[in-house]
Coordinates of C-alpha atoms in Angstrom, one line a residue:
X1 CA 0.1 0.1 0.1
X2 CA 1.1 3.8 -0.9
X3 CA 2.7 5.2 2.3
X4 CA 1.0 8.6 1.6
X5 CA -1.9 6.6 1.4
X6 CA -1.7 5.2 5.2
X7 CA 0.0 8.1 6.8
X8 CA 1.2 11.4 5.3
X9 CA 4.5 11.7 7.0
X10 CA 7.2 10.7 8.9
X11 CA 8.0 13.5 10.4
X12 CA 5.5 15.4 13.0
X13 CA 6.4 18.4 11.4
X14 CA 4.0 21.3 13.0
X15 CA 4.7 20.4 16.9
X16 CA 8.6 20.0 16.3
X17 CA 8.7 23.1 14.3
X18 CA 6.6 25.4 16.8
X19 CA 9.1 24.3 19.5
X20 CA 12.1 24.5 17.7
X21 CA 11.1 27.9 15.9
X22 CA 10.1 29.2 19.8
X23 CA 13.3 27.9 21.4
X24 CA 15.4 29.7 18.3
X25 CA 13.1 32.6 19.0
X26 CA 14.0 33.0 22.8
X27 CA 17.7 32.3 21.8
X28 CA 18.0 35.0 19.5
X29 CA 16.3 37.5 21.6
X30 CA 18.8 36.8 24.0
X31 CA 21.4 37.6 22.1
X32 CA 19.7 40.3 19.8
X33 CA 16.8 41.8 21.3
X34 CA 14.0 43.2 19.4
X35 CA 11.3 44.6 22.1
X36 CA 7.9 44.9 20.3
X37 CA 6.5 46.0 23.5
X38 CA 3.5 48.7 23.4
X39 CA 1.4 49.9 25.6
X40 CA -1.0 47.1 24.9
X41 CA 0.9 44.1 24.1
X42 CA 1.0 42.1 27.1
X43 CA -2.9 42.1 27.4
X44 CA -3.0 41.6 23.2
X45 CA -0.3 38.5 24.0
X46 CA -2.4 37.3 26.5
X47 CA -5.8 37.6 24.8
X48 CA -3.9 35.4 21.6
X49 CA -2.1 32.9 24.0
X50 CA -5.8 32.0 25.5
X51 CA -7.4 32.2 22.1
X52 CA -4.4 29.7 20.5
X53 CA -5.5 27.8 23.4
X54 CA -8.9 27.1 23.3
X55 CA -8.6 26.4 19.6
X56 CA -6.4 24.1 20.2
X57 CA -8.2 22.3 22.8
X58 CA -11.6 22.9 21.0
X59 CA -10.3 20.8 17.9
X60 CA -8.2 17.8 19.9
X61 CA -11.6 17.7 21.4
X62 CA -13.0 17.2 18.1
X63 CA -10.4 14.8 16.6
X64 CA -10.7 12.6 19.7
X65 CA -14.6 12.5 19.0
X66 CA -14.0 11.7 15.7
X67 CA -12.0 8.9 16.8
X68 CA -9.1 9.6 14.6
X69 CA -5.3 10.6 15.2
X70 CA -4.4 14.2 16.6
X71 CA -0.9 13.2 15.5
X72 CA 0.6 15.0 12.5
X73 CA 2.4 11.6 11.4
X74 CA 0.0 9.7 11.1
X75 CA -3.0 8.8 9.2
X76 CA -6.6 9.5 9.7
X77 CA -9.1 6.9 10.3
X78 CA -12.1 9.3 9.8
X79 CA -12.6 12.8 8.0
X80 CA -13.4 15.4 10.4
X81 CA -15.4 18.2 9.4
X82 CA -17.3 19.5 12.7
X83 CA -15.7 22.0 15.2
X84 CA -13.1 24.4 14.5
X85 CA -12.8 22.2 11.6
X86 CA -15.7 24.0 9.7
X87 CA -14.2 27.1 9.8
X88 CA -10.1 25.9 9.1
X89 CA -9.3 23.1 7.4
X90 CA -5.6 23.9 10.1
X91 CA -7.0 24.8 13.2
X92 CA -4.5 23.4 15.3
X93 CA -1.3 24.8 12.8
X94 CA -3.4 28.2 12.9
X95 CA -3.4 28.4 16.6
X96 CA -0.2 27.6 16.7
X97 CA 1.0 30.8 14.7
X98 CA -1.5 32.8 16.7
X99 CA 0.2 30.9 20.3
X100 CA 3.6 32.0 18.9
X101 CA 3.0 35.5 18.0
X102 CA 0.8 36.0 21.3
X103 CA 3.5 34.7 23.2
X104 CA 5.9 37.5 21.4
X105 CA 3.8 40.0 22.8
X106 CA 3.6 39.1 25.8
X107 CA 7.2 38.4 26.7
X108 CA 7.8 41.3 24.1
X109 CA 9.9 38.9 22.0
X110 CA 10.0 40.5 18.3
X111 CA 11.4 37.4 16.9
X112 CA 8.7 35.6 17.7
X113 CA 6.6 37.6 15.7
X114 CA 8.9 37.7 12.8
X115 CA 9.7 33.7 13.2
X116 CA 5.2 32.8 13.4
X117 CA 5.1 33.6 9.5
X118 CA 7.9 31.1 8.8
X119 CA 7.0 28.5 11.0
X120 CA 3.2 28.6 8.9
X121 CA 5.7 28.6 5.9
X122 CA 7.5 25.2 6.9
X123 CA 4.7 24.0 8.2
X124 CA 2.5 24.6 4.8
X125 CA 5.7 22.8 2.9
X126 CA 6.4 20.1 4.9
X127 CA 3.3 19.2 6.4
X128 CA 0.1 20.3 5.1
X129 CA 0.8 19.2 1.5
X130 CA 1.6 16.0 2.3
X131 CA -1.7 15.7 4.3
X132 CA -3.8 17.2 1.9
X133 CA -2.5 14.3 -0.6
X134 CA -3.3 11.6 2.3
X135 CA -6.7 13.0 3.0
X136 CA -7.7 13.3 -0.5
X137 CA -6.0 9.7 -1.4
X138 CA -8.0 8.2 1.7
X139 CA -11.7 10.4 1.3
X140 CA -11.0 11.2 -2.3
X141 CA -14.4 13.2 -3.3
X142 CA -15.7 13.8 0.3
X143 CA -12.1 15.5 1.5
X144 CA -12.2 17.6 -1.9
X145 CA -15.7 18.5 -1.5
X146 CA -14.7 19.7 1.9
X147 CA -11.9 21.7 0.5
X148 CA -13.9 23.6 -1.6
X149 CA -16.1 24.4 1.2
X150 CA -13.2 25.4 4.1
X151 CA -10.6 26.7 3.6
X152 CA -7.1 25.9 4.3
X153 CA -6.0 28.2 7.2
X154 CA -9.4 30.7 7.7

């Protein structure tokens, strides 16, 4: 059986990317600080962090309720189109980007703000493309119809 059909990837890129890029941002900020702090940056950062965590938890619960994996390198057993997946085909990845931006604002780390779009780009290249191919192979027309209804990000 085709490996792409059974699972989208060998490496769980999205969690590795967010952890790795966040660590890189912390290291870069220690050496070359970029301070994006303004009067309400901590409040906005806290709001973004809470929104991202709420979206992550909602998406994880929805995947669990749909009896499929949350792990991005494992094969999906069911097509989930409810909950946050009605609004975005990648709500967890979107939440990761928002979380990184929120952390950057909250902790006054401009590197996190700069690396958040890098996380989005690398996630798209390393994970989303392969996941979409996997989901098309697994669910065919149902997934294609879902893609026509729901945007990739927002």
